[in-house]
Amino acid sequence: MEESSKVIHAIYTDDDILMSAVKKVKAAKYHIEEVFTPFPVHGLDKAMGLAPTRIAITSFLYGITGLTVAVVMMNYMMIQDWPQDIGGKPSFSFHHNMPAFIPIMFELTVFFAAHLMVITFYLRSKIWPFRKPQNPDPRTTDDHFLMEIAVHGDGKDLQKLLKETGAVEINLVDKAH
């Protein structure tokens, strides 16, 4: 296999040691392909140099979509299609009945934002039903942390650096494409 298809898997047992190692590896100008952790590690994305996520913007847009659907739906059903006099309060205009509509607007805003965000997250992360797991080491779902680094050349200097950063295990593997 080509040299560029080889990666080193450095395994750590503590998230603080992992963070320190990521900073040292980035400072040494190595490219970290991926880091697998059993839980989110605060600041890891910044230490790896990842771009900020735009998922909050999509969540806001999904919420606005839900609010728009709620307003259009209630205006059509309660004002235009079948206005009713409920409890002595006639439904002849939307703005007069707004206080009664607020819970529905809130619920549909949250419903759209939550459900569409889950779908967006799964699609963006390429996690869908029946997909084979991509995790290189099952211990990273329990209590270990794995840093995957591309190898160029023999990788001896990189392995030495990783050992100095506190890696408990270092494996050179062929990455399947």
Short mmCIF file of C-alpha atoms in Angstrom, two decimals:
data_model
loop_
_atom_site.label_atom_id
_atom_site.label_comp_id
_atom_site.label_asym_id
_atom_site.label_seq_id
_atom_site.Cartn_x
_atom_site.Cartn_y
_atom_site.Cartn_z
CA MET A 1 0.00 0.00 0.00
CA GLU A 2 1.00 3.60 -0.45
CA GLU A 3 2.70 5.45 2.39
CA SER A 4 -0.08 8.07 2.44
CA SER A 5 -2.69 5.43 3.31
CA LYS A 6 -0.99 4.61 6.59
CA VAL A 7 -2.08 6.21 9.84
CA ILE A 8 -0.93 6.03 13.41
CA HIS A 9 -3.47 5.34 16.15
CA ALA A 10 -2.26 6.79 19.43
CA ILE A 11 -4.35 5.73 22.41
CA TYR A 12 -4.67 7.77 25.60
CA THR A 13 -6.46 7.04 28.88
CA ASP A 14 -7.09 10.61 30.08
CA ASP A 15 -8.75 13.56 28.35
CA ASP A 16 -6.35 16.14 29.81
CA ILE A 17 -3.34 14.20 28.51
CA LEU A 18 -5.12 13.90 25.14
CA MET A 19 -5.65 17.68 24.97
CA SER A 20 -2.02 18.33 25.75
CA ALA A 21 -0.95 15.76 23.15
CA VAL A 22 -3.18 17.29 20.46
CA LYS A 23 -1.61 20.70 21.08
CA LYS A 24 1.93 19.25 20.89
CA VAL A 25 1.20 17.26 17.72
CA LYS A 26 -0.35 20.33 16.03
CA ALA A 27 2.63 22.45 17.14
CA ALA A 28 4.94 19.89 15.50
CA LYS A 29 2.99 20.45 12.22
CA TYR A 30 1.44 16.99 11.95
CA HIS A 31 -2.08 16.61 10.53
CA ILE A 32 -4.54 14.95 12.90
CA GLU A 33 -7.10 13.08 10.82
CA GLU A 34 -9.59 12.41 13.62
CA VAL A 35 -9.90 12.02 17.38
CA PHE A 36 -12.28 9.43 18.84
CA THR A 37 -13.49 10.01 22.40
CA PRO A 38 -16.07 8.33 24.65
CA PHE A 39 -17.52 11.75 25.58
CA PRO A 40 -17.22 15.33 24.30
CA VAL A 41 -13.92 16.93 25.32
CA HIS A 42 -14.25 20.67 25.88
CA GLY A 43 -11.90 22.69 23.66
CA LEU A 44 -10.81 19.75 21.50
CA ASP A 45 -12.25 21.29 18.33
CA LYS A 46 -10.26 24.50 18.87
CA ALA A 47 -7.09 22.57 19.72
CA MET A 48 -7.45 20.55 16.49
CA GLY A 49 -8.01 23.75 14.49
CA LEU A 50 -11.49 22.78 13.28
CA ALA A 51 -13.74 25.47 11.82
CA PRO A 52 -16.66 26.59 13.99
CA THR A 53 -19.92 24.77 13.38
CA ARG A 54 -22.86 26.42 11.63
CA ILE A 55 -25.38 24.06 13.17
CA ALA A 56 -26.84 26.80 15.42
CA ILE A 57 -27.73 28.84 12.34
CA THR A 58 -29.61 25.89 10.86
CA SER A 59 -31.41 25.37 14.16
CA PHE A 60 -32.56 29.00 14.13
CA LEU A 61 -33.75 28.66 10.53
CA TYR A 62 -35.64 25.47 11.36
CA GLY A 63 -37.29 27.23 14.32
CA ILE A 64 -38.34 30.14 12.10
CA THR A 65 -39.76 27.61 9.62
CA GLY A 66 -41.78 25.98 12.42
CA LEU A 67 -43.07 29.36 13.60
CA THR A 68 -44.09 30.28 10.05
CA VAL A 69 -45.90 26.97 9.58
CA ALA A 70 -47.72 27.49 12.90
CA VAL A 71 -48.85 31.03 12.03
CA VAL A 72 -49.99 30.09 8.52
CA MET A 73 -51.73 26.94 9.77
CA MET A 74 -53.60 28.69 12.61
CA ASN A 75 -54.54 31.66 10.46
CA TYR A 76 -56.00 29.35 7.82
CA MET A 77 -57.76 26.93 10.19
CA MET A 78 -59.03 29.30 12.87
CA ILE A 79 -59.54 32.59 10.99
CA GLN A 80 -60.16 31.93 7.29
CA ASP A 81 -61.53 28.40 6.92
CA TRP A 82 -63.75 27.91 9.96
CA PRO A 83 -63.93 30.88 12.36
CA GLN A 84 -65.76 29.96 15.56
CA ASP A 85 -67.07 31.78 18.59
CA ILE A 86 -65.35 29.84 21.40
CA GLY A 87 -66.20 30.92 24.95
CA GLY A 88 -67.61 34.23 23.75
CA LYS A 89 -64.40 35.13 21.93
CA PRO A 90 -64.95 35.27 18.17
CA SER A 91 -62.06 34.30 15.92
CA PHE A 92 -62.32 36.97 13.24
CA SER A 93 -58.75 38.30 13.32
CA PHE A 94 -55.38 36.73 14.03
CA HIS A 95 -53.95 39.52 16.19
CA HIS A 96 -56.95 39.51 18.57
CA ASN A 97 -56.51 35.78 19.19
CA MET A 98 -52.69 35.80 19.38
CA PRO A 99 -52.54 35.04 23.15
CA ALA A 100 -54.44 31.78 22.59
CA PHE A 101 -52.13 30.87 19.70
CA ILE A 102 -48.80 31.43 21.50
CA PRO A 103 -48.53 27.87 22.94
CA ILE A 104 -49.10 26.36 19.49
CA MET A 105 -46.52 28.69 17.91
CA PHE A 106 -43.99 27.82 20.62
CA GLU A 107 -44.56 24.07 20.34
CA LEU A 108 -44.27 23.97 16.54
CA THR A 109 -41.13 26.12 16.67
CA VAL A 110 -39.49 23.67 19.07
CA PHE A 111 -40.86 20.64 17.19
CA PHE A 112 -39.45 21.74 13.83
CA ALA A 113 -36.10 22.84 15.27
CA ALA A 114 -35.59 19.65 17.29
CA HIS A 115 -36.65 17.11 14.68
CA LEU A 116 -34.95 18.77 11.73
CA MET A 117 -31.76 19.26 13.77
CA VAL A 118 -31.60 15.53 14.52
CA ILE A 119 -32.04 14.72 10.84
CA THR A 120 -29.44 17.34 9.86
CA PHE A 121 -26.97 16.02 12.43
CA TYR A 122 -27.34 12.44 11.21
CA LEU A 123 -26.97 13.41 7.56
CA ARG A 124 -24.04 15.77 8.22
CA SER A 125 -22.26 13.18 10.36
CA LYS A 126 -23.03 10.45 7.83
CA ILE A 127 -24.74 8.42 10.52
CA TRP A 128 -27.79 6.67 9.14
CA PRO A 129 -29.57 3.41 9.91
CA PHE A 130 -27.74 0.19 9.06
CA ARG A 131 -24.41 1.95 8.47
CA LYS A 132 -21.37 0.00 9.55
CA PRO A 133 -19.55 1.65 12.49
CA GLN A 134 -16.43 3.60 11.54
CA ASN A 135 -14.82 3.52 14.97
CA PRO A 136 -11.29 2.04 14.68
CA ASP A 137 -11.13 0.82 18.30
CA PRO A 138 -14.14 -0.18 20.42
CA ARG A 139 -12.39 0.95 23.61
CA THR A 140 -13.04 4.56 22.58
CA THR A 141 -16.72 4.04 23.38
CA ASP A 142 -15.85 3.22 26.98
CA ASP A 143 -12.76 4.81 28.52
CA HIS A 144 -9.99 5.36 25.93
CA PHE A 145 -9.17 8.20 23.54
CA LEU A 146 -7.73 7.63 20.08
CA MET A 147 -5.87 10.15 17.94
CA GLU A 148 -5.54 9.22 14.25
CA ILE A 149 -2.61 10.90 12.47
CA ALA A 150 -1.58 10.59 8.81
CA VAL A 151 1.91 9.14 8.34
CA HIS A 152 4.34 10.46 5.74
CA GLY A 153 7.62 8.59 5.56
CA ASP A 154 8.49 5.98 8.18
CA GLY A 155 6.77 7.82 11.06
CA LYS A 156 9.51 7.12 13.61
CA ASP A 157 9.73 10.79 14.69
CA LEU A 158 5.95 10.95 15.06
CA GLN A 159 5.89 7.76 17.13
CA LYS A 160 8.60 9.16 19.40
CA LEU A 161 6.66 12.40 19.82
CA LEU A 162 3.46 10.49 20.65
CA LYS A 163 5.26 8.38 23.25
CA GLU A 164 6.54 11.61 24.86
CA THR A 165 3.00 13.03 24.97
CA GLY A 166 1.75 10.13 27.10
CA ALA A 167 0.26 7.69 24.61
CA VAL A 168 -0.23 4.29 26.24
CA GLU A 169 -0.41 2.49 22.90
CA ILE A 170 0.78 3.41 19.38
CA ASN A 171 -0.27 1.39 16.34
CA LEU A 172 0.70 1.86 12.69
CA VAL A 173 -2.25 0.73 10.55
CA ASP A 174 -3.32 0.77 6.92
CA LYS A 175 -6.34 3.01 6.56
CA ALA A 176 -9.14 1.44 4.53
CA HIS A 177 -10.58 3.85 1.99
#
